[in-house]
XYZ file of C-alpha atoms in Angstrom:
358
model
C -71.243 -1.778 -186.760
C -71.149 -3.522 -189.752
C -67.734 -4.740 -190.594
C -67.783 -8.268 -189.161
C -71.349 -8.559 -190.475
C -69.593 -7.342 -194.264
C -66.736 -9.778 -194.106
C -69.185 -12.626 -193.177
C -71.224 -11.511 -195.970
C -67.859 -11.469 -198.493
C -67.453 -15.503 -197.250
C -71.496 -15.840 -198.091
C -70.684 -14.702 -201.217
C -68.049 -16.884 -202.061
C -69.713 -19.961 -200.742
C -73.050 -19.804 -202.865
C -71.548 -20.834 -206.181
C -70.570 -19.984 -209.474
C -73.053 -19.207 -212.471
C -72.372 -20.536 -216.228
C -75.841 -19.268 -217.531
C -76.760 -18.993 -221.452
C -77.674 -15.596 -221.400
C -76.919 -12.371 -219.476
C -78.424 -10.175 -216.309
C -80.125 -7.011 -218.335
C -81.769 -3.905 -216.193
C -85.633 -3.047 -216.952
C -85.735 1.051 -216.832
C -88.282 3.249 -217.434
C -91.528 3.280 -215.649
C -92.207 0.010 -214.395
C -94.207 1.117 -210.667
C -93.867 2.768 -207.426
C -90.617 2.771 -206.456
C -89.960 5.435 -203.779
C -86.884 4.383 -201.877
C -84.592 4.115 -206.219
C -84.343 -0.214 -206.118
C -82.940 -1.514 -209.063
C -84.629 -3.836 -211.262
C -82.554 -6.388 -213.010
C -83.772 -10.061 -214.604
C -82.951 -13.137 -216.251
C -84.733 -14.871 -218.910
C -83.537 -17.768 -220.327
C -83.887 -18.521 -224.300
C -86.961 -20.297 -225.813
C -89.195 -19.408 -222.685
C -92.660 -20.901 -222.902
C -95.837 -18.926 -222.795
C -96.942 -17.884 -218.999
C -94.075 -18.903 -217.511
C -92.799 -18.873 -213.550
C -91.322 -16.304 -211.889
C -88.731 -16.558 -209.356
C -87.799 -13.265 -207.368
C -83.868 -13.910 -206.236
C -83.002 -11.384 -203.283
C -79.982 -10.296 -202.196
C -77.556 -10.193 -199.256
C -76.147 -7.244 -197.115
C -73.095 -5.624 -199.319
C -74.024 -7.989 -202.285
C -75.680 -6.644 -205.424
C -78.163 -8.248 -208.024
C -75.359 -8.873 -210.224
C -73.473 -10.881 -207.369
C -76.602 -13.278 -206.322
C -77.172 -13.522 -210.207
C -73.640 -15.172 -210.547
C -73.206 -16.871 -206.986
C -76.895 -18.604 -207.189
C -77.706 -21.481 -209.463
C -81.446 -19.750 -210.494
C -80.195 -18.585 -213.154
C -78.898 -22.106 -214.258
C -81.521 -24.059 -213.378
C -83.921 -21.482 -215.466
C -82.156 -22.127 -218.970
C -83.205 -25.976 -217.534
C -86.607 -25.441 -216.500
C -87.504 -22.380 -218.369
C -88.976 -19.643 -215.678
C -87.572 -15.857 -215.312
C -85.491 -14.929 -212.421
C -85.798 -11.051 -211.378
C -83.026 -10.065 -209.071
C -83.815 -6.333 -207.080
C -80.853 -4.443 -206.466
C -81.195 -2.874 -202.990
C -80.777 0.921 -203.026
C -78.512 0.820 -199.504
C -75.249 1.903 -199.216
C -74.332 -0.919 -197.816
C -76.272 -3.423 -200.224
C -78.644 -4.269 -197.588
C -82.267 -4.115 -197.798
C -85.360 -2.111 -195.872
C -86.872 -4.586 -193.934
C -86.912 -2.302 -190.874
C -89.341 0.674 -191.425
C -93.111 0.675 -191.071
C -93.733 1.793 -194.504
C -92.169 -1.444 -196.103
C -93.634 -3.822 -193.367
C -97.120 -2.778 -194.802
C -99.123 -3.654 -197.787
C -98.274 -0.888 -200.550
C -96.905 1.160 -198.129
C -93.642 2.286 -199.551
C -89.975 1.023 -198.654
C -88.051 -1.483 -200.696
C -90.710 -3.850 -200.659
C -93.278 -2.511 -203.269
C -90.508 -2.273 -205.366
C -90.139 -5.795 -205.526
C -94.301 -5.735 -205.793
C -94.645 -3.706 -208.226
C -91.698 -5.726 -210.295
C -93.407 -8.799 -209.893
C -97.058 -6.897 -211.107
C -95.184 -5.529 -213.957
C -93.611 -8.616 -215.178
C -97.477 -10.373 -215.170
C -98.536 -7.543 -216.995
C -95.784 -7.432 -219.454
C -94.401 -10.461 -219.762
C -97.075 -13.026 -219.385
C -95.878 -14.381 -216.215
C -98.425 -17.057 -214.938
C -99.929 -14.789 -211.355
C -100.507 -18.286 -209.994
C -96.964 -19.330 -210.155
C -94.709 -16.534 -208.462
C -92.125 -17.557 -205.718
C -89.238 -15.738 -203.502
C -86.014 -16.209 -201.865
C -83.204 -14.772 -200.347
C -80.502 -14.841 -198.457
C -79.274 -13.214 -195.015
C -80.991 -9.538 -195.162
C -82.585 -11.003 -198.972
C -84.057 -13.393 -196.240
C -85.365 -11.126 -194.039
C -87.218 -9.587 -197.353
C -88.558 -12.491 -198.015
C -90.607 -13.032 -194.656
C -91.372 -9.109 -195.206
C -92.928 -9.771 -198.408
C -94.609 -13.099 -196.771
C -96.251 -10.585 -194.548
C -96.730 -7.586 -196.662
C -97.607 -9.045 -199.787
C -99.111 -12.467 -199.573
C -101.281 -11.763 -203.168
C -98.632 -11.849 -205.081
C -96.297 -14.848 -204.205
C -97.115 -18.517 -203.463
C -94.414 -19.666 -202.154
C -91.055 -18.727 -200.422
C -87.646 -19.873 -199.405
C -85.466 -17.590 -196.891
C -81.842 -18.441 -196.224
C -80.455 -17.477 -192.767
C -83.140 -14.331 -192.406
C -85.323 -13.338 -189.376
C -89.105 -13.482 -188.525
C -91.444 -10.944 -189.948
C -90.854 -7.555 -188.394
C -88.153 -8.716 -185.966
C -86.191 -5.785 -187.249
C -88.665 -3.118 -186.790
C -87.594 0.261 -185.940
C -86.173 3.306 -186.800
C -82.275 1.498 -187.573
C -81.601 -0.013 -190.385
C -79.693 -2.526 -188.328
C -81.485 -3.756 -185.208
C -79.053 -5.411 -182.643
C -81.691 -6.980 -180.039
C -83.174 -9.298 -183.065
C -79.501 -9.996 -184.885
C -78.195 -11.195 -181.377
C -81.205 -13.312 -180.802
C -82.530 -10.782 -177.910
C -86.012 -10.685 -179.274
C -88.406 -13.349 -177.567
C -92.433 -13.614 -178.609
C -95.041 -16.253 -177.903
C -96.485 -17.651 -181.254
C -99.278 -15.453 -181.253
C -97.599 -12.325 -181.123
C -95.377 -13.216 -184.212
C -98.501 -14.493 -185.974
C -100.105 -11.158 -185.016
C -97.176 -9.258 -186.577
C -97.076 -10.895 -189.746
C -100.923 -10.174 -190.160
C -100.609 -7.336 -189.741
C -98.577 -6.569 -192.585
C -101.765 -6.681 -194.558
C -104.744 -5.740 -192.387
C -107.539 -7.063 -193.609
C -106.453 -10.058 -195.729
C -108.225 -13.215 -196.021
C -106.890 -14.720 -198.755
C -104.071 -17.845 -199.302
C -100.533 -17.252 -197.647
C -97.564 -18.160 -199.736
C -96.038 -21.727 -198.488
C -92.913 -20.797 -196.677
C -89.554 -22.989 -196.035
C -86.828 -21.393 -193.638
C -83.391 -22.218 -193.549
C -80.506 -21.924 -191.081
C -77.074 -22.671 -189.669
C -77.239 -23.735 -185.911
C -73.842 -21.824 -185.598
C -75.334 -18.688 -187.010
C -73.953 -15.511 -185.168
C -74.722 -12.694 -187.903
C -78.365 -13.630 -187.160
C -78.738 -15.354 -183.923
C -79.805 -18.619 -184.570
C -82.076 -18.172 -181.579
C -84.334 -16.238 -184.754
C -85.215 -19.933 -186.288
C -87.113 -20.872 -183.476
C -89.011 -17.489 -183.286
C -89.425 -17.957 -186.831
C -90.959 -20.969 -186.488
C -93.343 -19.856 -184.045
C -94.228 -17.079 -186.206
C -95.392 -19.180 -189.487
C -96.565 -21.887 -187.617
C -99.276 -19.672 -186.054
C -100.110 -17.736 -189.515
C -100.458 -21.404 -190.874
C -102.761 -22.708 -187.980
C -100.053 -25.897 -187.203
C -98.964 -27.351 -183.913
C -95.447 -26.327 -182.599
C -94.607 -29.848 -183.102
C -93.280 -30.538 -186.299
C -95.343 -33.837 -187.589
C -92.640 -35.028 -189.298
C -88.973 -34.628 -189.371
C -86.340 -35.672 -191.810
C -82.875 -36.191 -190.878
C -80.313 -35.832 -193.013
C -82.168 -33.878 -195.484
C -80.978 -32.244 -198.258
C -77.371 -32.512 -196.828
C -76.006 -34.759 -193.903
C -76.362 -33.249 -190.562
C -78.903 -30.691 -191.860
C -82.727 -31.764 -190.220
C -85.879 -30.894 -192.272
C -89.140 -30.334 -189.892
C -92.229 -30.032 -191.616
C -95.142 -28.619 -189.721
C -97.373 -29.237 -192.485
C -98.317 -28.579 -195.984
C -97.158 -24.762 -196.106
C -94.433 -24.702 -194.233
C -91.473 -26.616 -193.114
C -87.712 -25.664 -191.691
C -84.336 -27.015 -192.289
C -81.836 -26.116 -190.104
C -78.179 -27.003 -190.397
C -76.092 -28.396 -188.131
C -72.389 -26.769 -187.434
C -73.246 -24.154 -190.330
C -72.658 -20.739 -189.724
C -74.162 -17.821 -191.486
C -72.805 -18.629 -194.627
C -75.215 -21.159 -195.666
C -75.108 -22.610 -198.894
C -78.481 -22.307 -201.410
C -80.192 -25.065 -201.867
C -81.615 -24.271 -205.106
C -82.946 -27.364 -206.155
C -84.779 -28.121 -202.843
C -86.009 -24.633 -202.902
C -87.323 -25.467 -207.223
C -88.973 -28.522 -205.949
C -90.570 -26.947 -202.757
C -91.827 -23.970 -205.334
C -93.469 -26.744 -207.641
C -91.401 -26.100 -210.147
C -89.666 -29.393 -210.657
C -90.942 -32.488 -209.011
C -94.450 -32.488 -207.880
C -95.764 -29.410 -209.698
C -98.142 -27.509 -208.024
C -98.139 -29.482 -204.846
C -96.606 -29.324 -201.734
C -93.351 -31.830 -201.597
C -94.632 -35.039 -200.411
C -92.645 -36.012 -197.056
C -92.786 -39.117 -195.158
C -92.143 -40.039 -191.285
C -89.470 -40.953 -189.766
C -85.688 -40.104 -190.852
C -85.345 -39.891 -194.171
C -83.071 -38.483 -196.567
C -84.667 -36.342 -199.530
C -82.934 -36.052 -202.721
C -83.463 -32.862 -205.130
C -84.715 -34.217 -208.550
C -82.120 -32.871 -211.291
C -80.996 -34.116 -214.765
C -78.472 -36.017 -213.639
C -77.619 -39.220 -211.514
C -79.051 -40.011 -208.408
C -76.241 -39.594 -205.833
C -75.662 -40.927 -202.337
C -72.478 -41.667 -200.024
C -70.973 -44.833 -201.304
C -69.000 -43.495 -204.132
C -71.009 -42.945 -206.303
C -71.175 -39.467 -208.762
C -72.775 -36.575 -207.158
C -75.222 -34.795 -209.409
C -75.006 -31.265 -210.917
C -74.583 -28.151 -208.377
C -74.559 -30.808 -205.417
C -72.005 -30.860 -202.595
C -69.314 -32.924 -203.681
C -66.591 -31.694 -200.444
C -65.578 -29.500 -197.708
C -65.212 -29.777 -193.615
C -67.416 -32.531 -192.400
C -68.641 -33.987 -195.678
C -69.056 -37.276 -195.937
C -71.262 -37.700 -199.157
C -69.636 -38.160 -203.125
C -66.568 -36.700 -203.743
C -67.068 -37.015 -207.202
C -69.139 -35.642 -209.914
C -71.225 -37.294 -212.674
C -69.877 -36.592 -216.139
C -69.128 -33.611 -217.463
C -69.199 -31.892 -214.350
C -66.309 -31.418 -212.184
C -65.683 -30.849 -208.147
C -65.163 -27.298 -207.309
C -63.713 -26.203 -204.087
C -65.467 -22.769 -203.325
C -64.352 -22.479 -199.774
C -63.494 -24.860 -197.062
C -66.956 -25.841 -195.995
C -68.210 -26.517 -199.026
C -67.243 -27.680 -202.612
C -69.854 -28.237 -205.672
C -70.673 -30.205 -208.712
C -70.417 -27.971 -211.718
């Protein structure tokens, strides 16, 4: 059942980069929390960290490991930059992918995978001074799918998140790890039935919802891309926005890729003639987290097709020849941006789809 999902999953992990950061992924054992279901706990901080800084929780695909989304995601990179930590769970799985199926990790301190990750993030506030007001996820494939679970489950504890080719809230309920009616795109609900489901998660909560950007291919087979639109009904309702987007951005981070923004909290990007294997955007997601560009604030978007540009430390790029910046696109199938990178960083080729700036 799962070996065209793993070797899609092998590709994903080839396509999301390659990681050149100062310092090394170390494990945090002992008794750190709850942690029923054996996740590991792994993290990344980068030297000369401030006091109170971010936290960024980096999760996972099926068959990878927190050492493989350590070195094939530019967090780690960007943190040695911009000076947050990056924890990276481990899932417990045989097959490297993560609980986002049973009823006891759909629900607030429940059990499962997910208060793993909870209790990880608790421990690093209480431990290592990590500011409670700025803690963010994402993920990627069934790391995705953990991130809308913890969207649900644990809205207290993050403030924003940024899932990469996942599914809505509890679409893979049930007693299978793997559920094929949501994966195929089988599973149809009106807004407020997603909504409902993602309340529920936490009965009872009043409080502020994490800000939530979702991200997929429109070729997507792994996980039907038929899951987007559910997805969007699903945050739009928890958020309180129209259907509509109000705005929408073509071209935006990438060309063919279409941003729709539904208001301050949430917004999704979905990629034209991408499959599964989507590449991380990491600094959109940094931005869209607050943690470069406009702080604390929700990215400021205008009407009407534009095209948004990550901020980074390096040139501004765009299609006329001149240098692309550092971890941008820079080739592949169908790219028409820069082909070239601004100094010292060269083009890499990581697959045919898509080469980067490093």
């Amino acid at each position: 059942m799962f070996s065209s999902l793993s070797k899609t999953l092998l590709v994903l992990a080839a396509a999301l980069g390659v990681n050149a950061a100062q310092s090394t992924l170390q494990q945090q054992t002992g008794n750190w929390g709850s942690n029923p279901t054996g996740v590991g706990f792994y993290y990344y901080k980068p030297p000369n960290l401030p006091v109170n800084p971010a936290l960024i929780v980096a999760i996972h695909y099926c068959t990878g490991t927190a050492q493989a989304y350590f070195t094939g995601t530019n967090y780690a990179n960007l943190a040695d930059t911009y000076k947050y930590i990056v924890i990276y769970p481990d899932a417990p799985d045989s097959g490297g992918c993560w609980d986002v199926h049973t009823t006891a990790t759909l629900t607030h301190n429940g059990g499962g995978d997910s208060i793993a990750i909870a209790n990880m993030v608790r421990y690093a506030i209480s431990n290592w001074g990590v500011d409670s007001g700025r803690v963010f996820m994402t993920g990627t494939s069934s790391g995705a799918m953990m991130t809308n679970v913890l969207a649900g489950a644990y809205p207290d504890l993050f403030q924003a998140g940024a899932a990469f080719a996942g599914v809505p809230y509890g679409c893979f309920a049930g007693p299978d790890m793997w559920n094929t009616p949501c994966a195929t795109g089988q599973i149809t609900k009106t807004a407020q039935q997603w909504g409902d489901q993602a309340r529920s998660g936490y009965p009872g909560y009043t409080g502020a919802r994490p800000k939530l950007q979702i991200w997929q291919g429109t070729l997507d087979t792994t996980l039907n891309y038929h899951n987007f639109a559910e997805g969007v009904k699903q945050w739009t309702n928890v958020f309180g926005y129209s259907g509509t987007a109000s705005q929408v951005q073509q071209n935006s981070p990438l060309s063919g890729w279409t941003r729709s923004i539904y208001g301050p909290n949430f917004q999704a990007i979905s990629a034209a003639g991408v499959d599964h294997n989507i590449p991380v955007q990491a600094n959109d997601v940094l931005n869209w987290f607050g943690i470069t560009g406009g702080g604390s604030n929700p990215p400021t978007t205008t009407t009407g097709p534009t095209t948004t540009v990550p901020p980074t430390t390096s040139p501004t790029t765009t299609s006329n020849g001149a240098a692309q910046t550092q971890w941008g696109q820079c080739g592949g199938i169908g790219w028409t941006g820069p082909t070239t990178c601004a100094a010292p960083y060269t083009c890499h080729a990581l697959n045919s789809y898509y080469s980067q700036c490093y």
